[in-house]
Tab-separated table of C-alpha atoms in Angstrom:
chain	number	residue	atom	x	y	z
A	4	MET	CA	-80.173	113.766	33.192
A	5	GLN	CA	-81.003	115.980	29.682
A	6	THR	CA	-81.404	113.242	26.981
A	7	ARG	CA	-78.745	113.388	24.302
A	8	VAL	CA	-79.898	113.431	20.274
A	9	SER	CA	-78.073	110.708	18.031
A	10	VAL	CA	-78.579	111.632	14.395
A	11	GLY	CA	-78.054	107.873	13.482
A	12	SER	CA	-80.542	106.778	15.877
A	13	VAL	CA	-83.376	109.163	14.987
A	14	PHE	CA	-82.769	108.787	11.259
A	15	SER	CA	-82.744	104.463	12.165
A	16	ARG	CA	-86.340	105.181	14.175
A	17	VAL	CA	-87.745	107.470	11.724
A	18	PHE	CA	-87.130	104.858	8.531
A	19	GLY	CA	-88.172	102.210	11.041
A	20	ILE	CA	-91.737	103.803	11.242
A	21	TYR	CA	-92.062	104.276	7.877
A	22	GLY	CA	-91.234	100.771	7.215
A	23	GLY	CA	-93.309	99.545	10.411
A	24	GLN	CA	-96.306	101.967	9.620
A	25	ALA	CA	-96.180	102.453	5.618
A	26	SER	CA	-99.477	100.951	5.212
A	27	THR	CA	-100.650	103.453	6.753
A	28	LEU	CA	-98.676	106.954	6.336
A	29	ILE	CA	-98.558	106.578	1.959
A	30	PRO	CA	-101.786	105.842	1.212
A	31	VAL	CA	-103.034	108.810	3.705
A	32	ALA	CA	-100.430	110.954	2.200
A	33	PHE	CA	-101.555	110.334	-0.979
A	34	ALA	CA	-105.287	111.063	-0.671
A	35	LEU	CA	-103.798	114.088	1.093
A	36	PHE	CA	-101.754	115.271	-1.531
A	37	LEU	CA	-103.314	114.061	-4.550
A	38	VAL	CA	-105.840	117.038	-3.945
A	39	VAL	CA	-103.363	119.376	-3.524
A	40	GLY	CA	-101.343	117.888	-6.592
A	41	ILE	CA	-104.276	118.505	-9.121
A	42	LEU	CA	-105.131	121.994	-7.527
A	43	GLN	CA	-101.802	123.044	-8.176
A	44	GLY	CA	-101.532	121.788	-11.483
A	45	LEU	CA	-105.105	123.195	-12.524
A	46	LEU	CA	-105.280	126.561	-10.865
A	47	PRO	CA	-103.342	129.197	-12.659
A	48	GLY	CA	-102.157	132.822	-11.524
A	49	ILE	CA	-103.811	133.969	-8.269
A	50	LEU	CA	-105.898	131.197	-8.128
A	51	GLY	CA	-102.919	128.942	-7.200
A	52	LEU	CA	-103.594	130.446	-3.756
A	53	ILE	CA	-106.173	128.544	-3.171
A	54	ALA	CA	-103.775	125.292	-3.926
A	55	ALA	CA	-101.649	126.756	-1.856
A	56	LEU	CA	-104.137	126.869	1.194
A	57	ALA	CA	-105.028	123.886	0.737
A	58	SER	CA	-101.193	122.251	0.601
A	59	VAL	CA	-100.750	123.857	4.012
A	60	VAL	CA	-103.963	122.747	5.233
A	61	ALA	CA	-103.237	119.172	4.100
A	62	SER	CA	-99.831	119.209	5.999
A	63	LEU	CA	-101.314	120.219	9.139
A	64	PHE	CA	-103.051	117.490	8.766
A	65	TYR	CA	-100.502	114.699	8.188
A	66	THR	CA	-98.222	116.287	10.580
A	67	GLY	CA	-100.030	115.959	13.417
A	68	MET	CA	-101.582	112.728	12.274
A	69	VAL	CA	-97.825	111.124	11.855
A	70	VAL	CA	-97.208	112.616	15.584
A	71	LYS	CA	-100.184	110.847	16.828
A	72	LEU	CA	-99.037	107.727	15.460
A	73	VAL	CA	-95.840	107.783	16.752
A	74	GLU	CA	-97.221	108.537	20.046
A	75	ASP	CA	-99.723	105.585	19.858
A	76	VAL	CA	-96.746	103.182	18.981
A	77	GLU	CA	-94.511	104.252	21.864
A	78	ASP	CA	-95.744	101.211	23.700
A	79	GLY	CA	-94.738	98.677	21.068
A	80	ARG	CA	-98.316	98.531	18.929
A	81	ARG	CA	-100.859	100.799	17.004
A	82	ASP	CA	-104.371	100.970	18.419
A	83	HIS	CA	-105.862	103.419	16.497
A	84	THR	CA	-106.859	103.283	12.870
A	85	ALA	CA	-105.844	106.334	10.579
A	86	GLY	CA	-109.446	107.957	10.323
A	87	GLU	CA	-108.818	108.169	14.440
A	88	LEU	CA	-105.235	109.468	14.072
A	89	MET	CA	-106.810	112.421	11.392
A	90	LYS	CA	-109.792	112.767	13.893
A	91	SER	CA	-107.847	113.473	16.890
A	92	VAL	CA	-105.747	116.452	15.187
A	93	THR	CA	-109.281	118.621	14.467
A	94	PRO	CA	-109.145	119.771	17.886
A	95	VAL	CA	-105.961	121.604	17.074
A	96	VAL	CA	-105.666	122.644	13.385
A	97	VAL	CA	-105.980	126.454	14.233
A	98	PRO	CA	-103.208	126.255	16.965
A	99	LEU	CA	-101.083	124.488	14.676
A	100	PHE	CA	-101.884	126.252	12.054
A	101	ILE	CA	-100.735	129.833	13.872
A	102	ALA	CA	-97.763	128.254	15.077
A	103	GLY	CA	-96.574	127.199	11.729
A	104	LEU	CA	-97.138	130.997	10.122
A	105	ILE	CA	-95.376	132.483	13.093
A	106	VAL	CA	-92.558	129.752	12.573
A	107	GLY	CA	-92.377	130.204	8.794
A	108	VAL	CA	-92.370	133.754	9.061
A	109	GLY	CA	-89.997	133.915	11.553
A	110	VAL	CA	-87.638	131.713	9.621
A	111	ALA	CA	-88.214	133.267	7.042
A	112	ILE	CA	-87.547	136.823	7.976
A	113	GLY	CA	-84.288	135.284	10.124
A	114	LEU	CA	-82.720	133.505	6.649
A	115	LEU	CA	-82.973	137.663	5.251
A	116	LEU	CA	-80.804	138.859	8.353
A	117	LEU	CA	-77.663	136.817	7.255
A	118	ILE	CA	-79.392	133.507	7.156
A	119	ILE	CA	-77.762	132.599	10.705
A	120	PRO	CA	-80.723	134.290	12.874
A	121	GLY	CA	-83.242	132.046	10.631
A	122	LEU	CA	-81.286	128.790	11.057
A	123	ILE	CA	-81.130	129.356	14.598
A	124	LEU	CA	-85.275	129.733	15.219
A	125	LEU	CA	-85.357	126.768	12.288
A	126	THR	CA	-83.628	125.140	15.235
A	127	ILE	CA	-85.040	126.139	18.405
A	128	TRP	CA	-88.746	125.817	17.067
A	129	ALA	CA	-88.060	122.075	15.259
A	130	VAL	CA	-90.652	120.571	17.323
A	131	VAL	CA	-93.444	123.163	17.786
A	132	GLY	CA	-95.830	121.430	15.959
A	133	PRO	CA	-95.312	117.860	18.101
A	134	VAL	CA	-95.872	119.869	21.252
A	135	VAL	CA	-99.034	121.650	20.552
A	136	VAL	CA	-100.454	117.997	19.281
A	137	VAL	CA	-99.205	116.130	22.139
A	138	GLU	CA	-98.950	118.791	25.068
A	139	ARG	CA	-102.133	120.849	23.730
A	140	ALA	CA	-100.104	123.985	24.106
A	141	GLY	CA	-101.185	126.996	23.073
A	142	VAL	CA	-99.109	128.876	20.593
A	143	THR	CA	-96.766	130.914	22.421
A	144	ASP	CA	-96.402	128.356	25.384
A	145	ALA	CA	-95.528	125.682	22.300
A	146	LEU	CA	-92.736	128.188	21.126
A	147	GLY	CA	-91.060	128.284	24.379
A	148	ARG	CA	-91.710	124.724	25.119
A	149	SER	CA	-89.949	124.082	21.467
A	150	ARG	CA	-86.870	125.935	22.514
A	151	ALA	CA	-87.002	124.303	26.175
A	152	LEU	CA	-86.700	120.688	24.752
A	153	VAL	CA	-83.968	121.696	21.804
A	154	LYS	CA	-81.591	123.581	24.884
A	155	GLY	CA	-78.208	121.636	24.582
A	156	ASN	CA	-79.036	119.856	21.435
A	157	GLY	CA	-79.424	122.695	18.743
A	158	GLY	CA	-76.055	121.242	16.711
A	159	SER	CA	-77.571	117.963	16.797
A	160	VAL	CA	-81.104	118.931	15.958
A	161	PHE	CA	-79.765	121.371	13.311
A	162	LEU	CA	-77.854	118.186	11.154
A	163	VAL	CA	-80.981	116.172	11.529
A	164	ILE	CA	-83.327	118.887	9.898
A	165	LEU	CA	-80.522	119.107	7.224
A	166	VAL	CA	-80.274	115.638	6.328
A	167	SER	CA	-83.951	115.626	6.217
A	168	PHE	CA	-84.034	118.454	3.641
A	169	LEU	CA	-81.733	117.040	1.635
A	170	ILE	CA	-83.148	113.857	1.467
A	171	THR	CA	-86.450	115.423	0.639
A	172	THR	CA	-85.203	117.799	-1.625
A	173	VAL	CA	-83.317	115.503	-4.153
A	174	VAL	CA	-85.811	112.908	-4.179
A	175	SER	CA	-88.436	115.430	-5.032
A	176	ALA	CA	-85.936	116.923	-7.665
A	177	VAL	CA	-84.788	113.360	-9.262
A	178	LEU	CA	-89.086	113.045	-9.690
A	179	GLY	CA	-89.955	116.252	-10.781
A	180	ALA	CA	-87.204	116.194	-13.332
A	181	ILE	CA	-88.592	113.094	-14.706
A	182	GLY	CA	-92.350	114.441	-14.502
A	183	ALA	CA	-90.930	117.632	-16.835
A	184	ALA	CA	-89.084	115.255	-18.756
A	185	ILE	CA	-92.051	113.445	-19.992
A	186	GLY	CA	-93.822	116.853	-20.133
A	187	GLY	CA	-97.641	116.902	-20.173
A	188	VAL	CA	-99.975	118.534	-17.316
A	189	VAL	CA	-101.183	115.114	-16.040
A	190	VAL	CA	-97.756	113.739	-15.766
A	191	ARG	CA	-96.091	116.570	-13.330
A	192	ILE	CA	-99.632	115.950	-11.321
A	193	ILE	CA	-98.723	112.499	-11.125
A	194	PHE	CA	-94.715	112.935	-10.458
A	195	SER	CA	-95.517	115.938	-8.007
A	196	VAL	CA	-98.088	113.857	-6.119
A	197	LEU	CA	-95.619	110.729	-5.812
A	198	ALA	CA	-92.864	113.280	-4.604
A	199	ASN	CA	-95.056	114.831	-2.195
A	200	THR	CA	-96.272	111.045	-1.000
A	201	LEU	CA	-93.364	109.836	-0.515
A	202	THR	CA	-91.520	112.957	1.136
A	203	ALA	CA	-94.171	113.982	3.547
A	204	PRO	CA	-93.812	110.985	5.734
A	205	ILE	CA	-90.125	111.522	6.054
A	206	ALA	CA	-90.141	115.609	6.849
A	207	ALA	CA	-93.104	114.678	9.630
A	208	LEU	CA	-91.673	111.584	11.010
A	209	VAL	CA	-88.351	113.658	11.828
A	210	GLY	CA	-90.159	116.372	13.943
A	211	ALA	CA	-92.354	113.372	15.878
A	212	VAL	CA	-88.881	111.505	16.497
A	213	LEU	CA	-87.549	114.258	17.738
A	214	TYR	CA	-90.181	115.403	20.029
A	215	PHE	CA	-90.210	111.893	21.671
A	216	THR	CA	-86.246	111.651	21.822
A	217	LEU	CA	-85.908	115.516	23.183
A	218	ARG	CA	-88.465	114.443	25.514
A	219	GLY	CA	-86.987	111.542	26.905
A	220	SER	CA	-89.045	108.628	26.421
A	221	GLY	CA	-86.625	106.377	25.953
A	222	GLY	CA	-88.593	103.840	23.698
A	223	ILE	CA	-86.551	102.014	21.135
A	224	ALA	CA	-87.967	101.723	17.647
A	225	ASP	CA	-88.841	98.116	17.057
A	226	ALA	CA	-88.744	96.004	13.332
A	227	SER	CA	-92.833	96.846	13.005
A	228	GLY	CA	-91.878	100.639	13.680
A	229	GLY	CA	-93.199	100.144	17.260
A	230	VAL	CA	-91.173	101.334	19.653
A	231	ALA	CA	-90.867	98.949	22.378
A	232	PRO	CA	-89.662	100.359	26.143
A	233	ALA	CA	-86.371	100.216	27.366
A	234	THR	CA	-85.341	97.692	29.556
A	235	GLY	CA	-82.563	96.734	31.621
A	236	PRO	CA	-80.056	94.172	30.312
A	237	GLU	CA	-80.782	90.653	29.633
A	238	VAL	CA	-79.015	87.684	28.741
A	239	PRO	CA	-80.193	85.903	25.391
A	240	GLY	CA	-81.886	82.348	26.549
A	241	SER	CA	-81.617	83.194	30.056
A	242	THR	CA	-84.567	81.673	32.463
A	243	PRO	CA	-85.006	82.641	35.921
A	244	PRO	CA	-83.280	80.446	38.409
A	245	PRO	CA	-85.525	77.909	40.160
A	246	PRO	CA	-87.405	78.655	43.774
A	247	PRO	CA	-84.733	76.447	46.034
A	248	PRO	CA	-86.125	72.993	47.273
A	249	PRO	CA	-88.483	72.810	50.457
A	250	PRO	CA	-86.249	71.399	53.650
A	251	ALA	CA	-86.470	67.733	54.128
A	252	ALA	CA	-88.393	67.159	57.447
A	253	SER	CA	-86.577	66.263	60.714
A	254	GLY	CA	-86.717	62.819	61.936
A	255	GLY	CA	-84.113	63.481	64.383
A	256	PRO	CA	-80.841	62.554	64.243
A	257	GLN	CA	-79.762	59.375	62.464
A	258	SER	CA	-76.455	57.450	62.934
A	259	PRO	CA	-74.487	57.045	60.326
A	260	ALA	CA	-74.431	53.487	58.445
């Protein structure tokens, strides 16, 4: 039976994990995007390509780390440190980069072709990154696997992507406007880093949660950000019935009193 994607459930789980794992998600994002923000603020002109490359690499590592984090909490608790999660992404950085490049170029070309083709590609390739990280799939296989996972849930997946885009865009725009209003290179860098730090977990978690939902993991996010396995119905406060008492020893027929 195909797993159905609920937009509300996806974002409930995204923000549940965000809140429960904020002590890992936010510091890692800050460390990665602080370097990116400084490079973007200080490198003008063609040197900005270095900052752009640094941003891509930081995003790849962060996205991969978040996917592994969500996989780690599938049993209801986290077993690995942030360093271990980051290290686990290293073997798949190259295929992640190639897959991300293909998706980016494909979506960009599709958007130029009357927009609709680009939105279709954006939807069917929504979980390419998590497929590469979790399943260690090659680029071509990951593209096909993502399409197969999304099939039958295209409308819901697109809505999730759209809502995620709107949330991150609004947060980034507000913080960017504040930084521009205050003025100064240092202030703009600070607010750029702050925007990336707050929005990067949302974008990465949306992809990871979509992947595990489409894969049919069947977990439910708990209050700590972990994912508790789904179980059958249970009556609160109920306890199993006691075992029946052993039969009394028979001493033969007794006459009534």
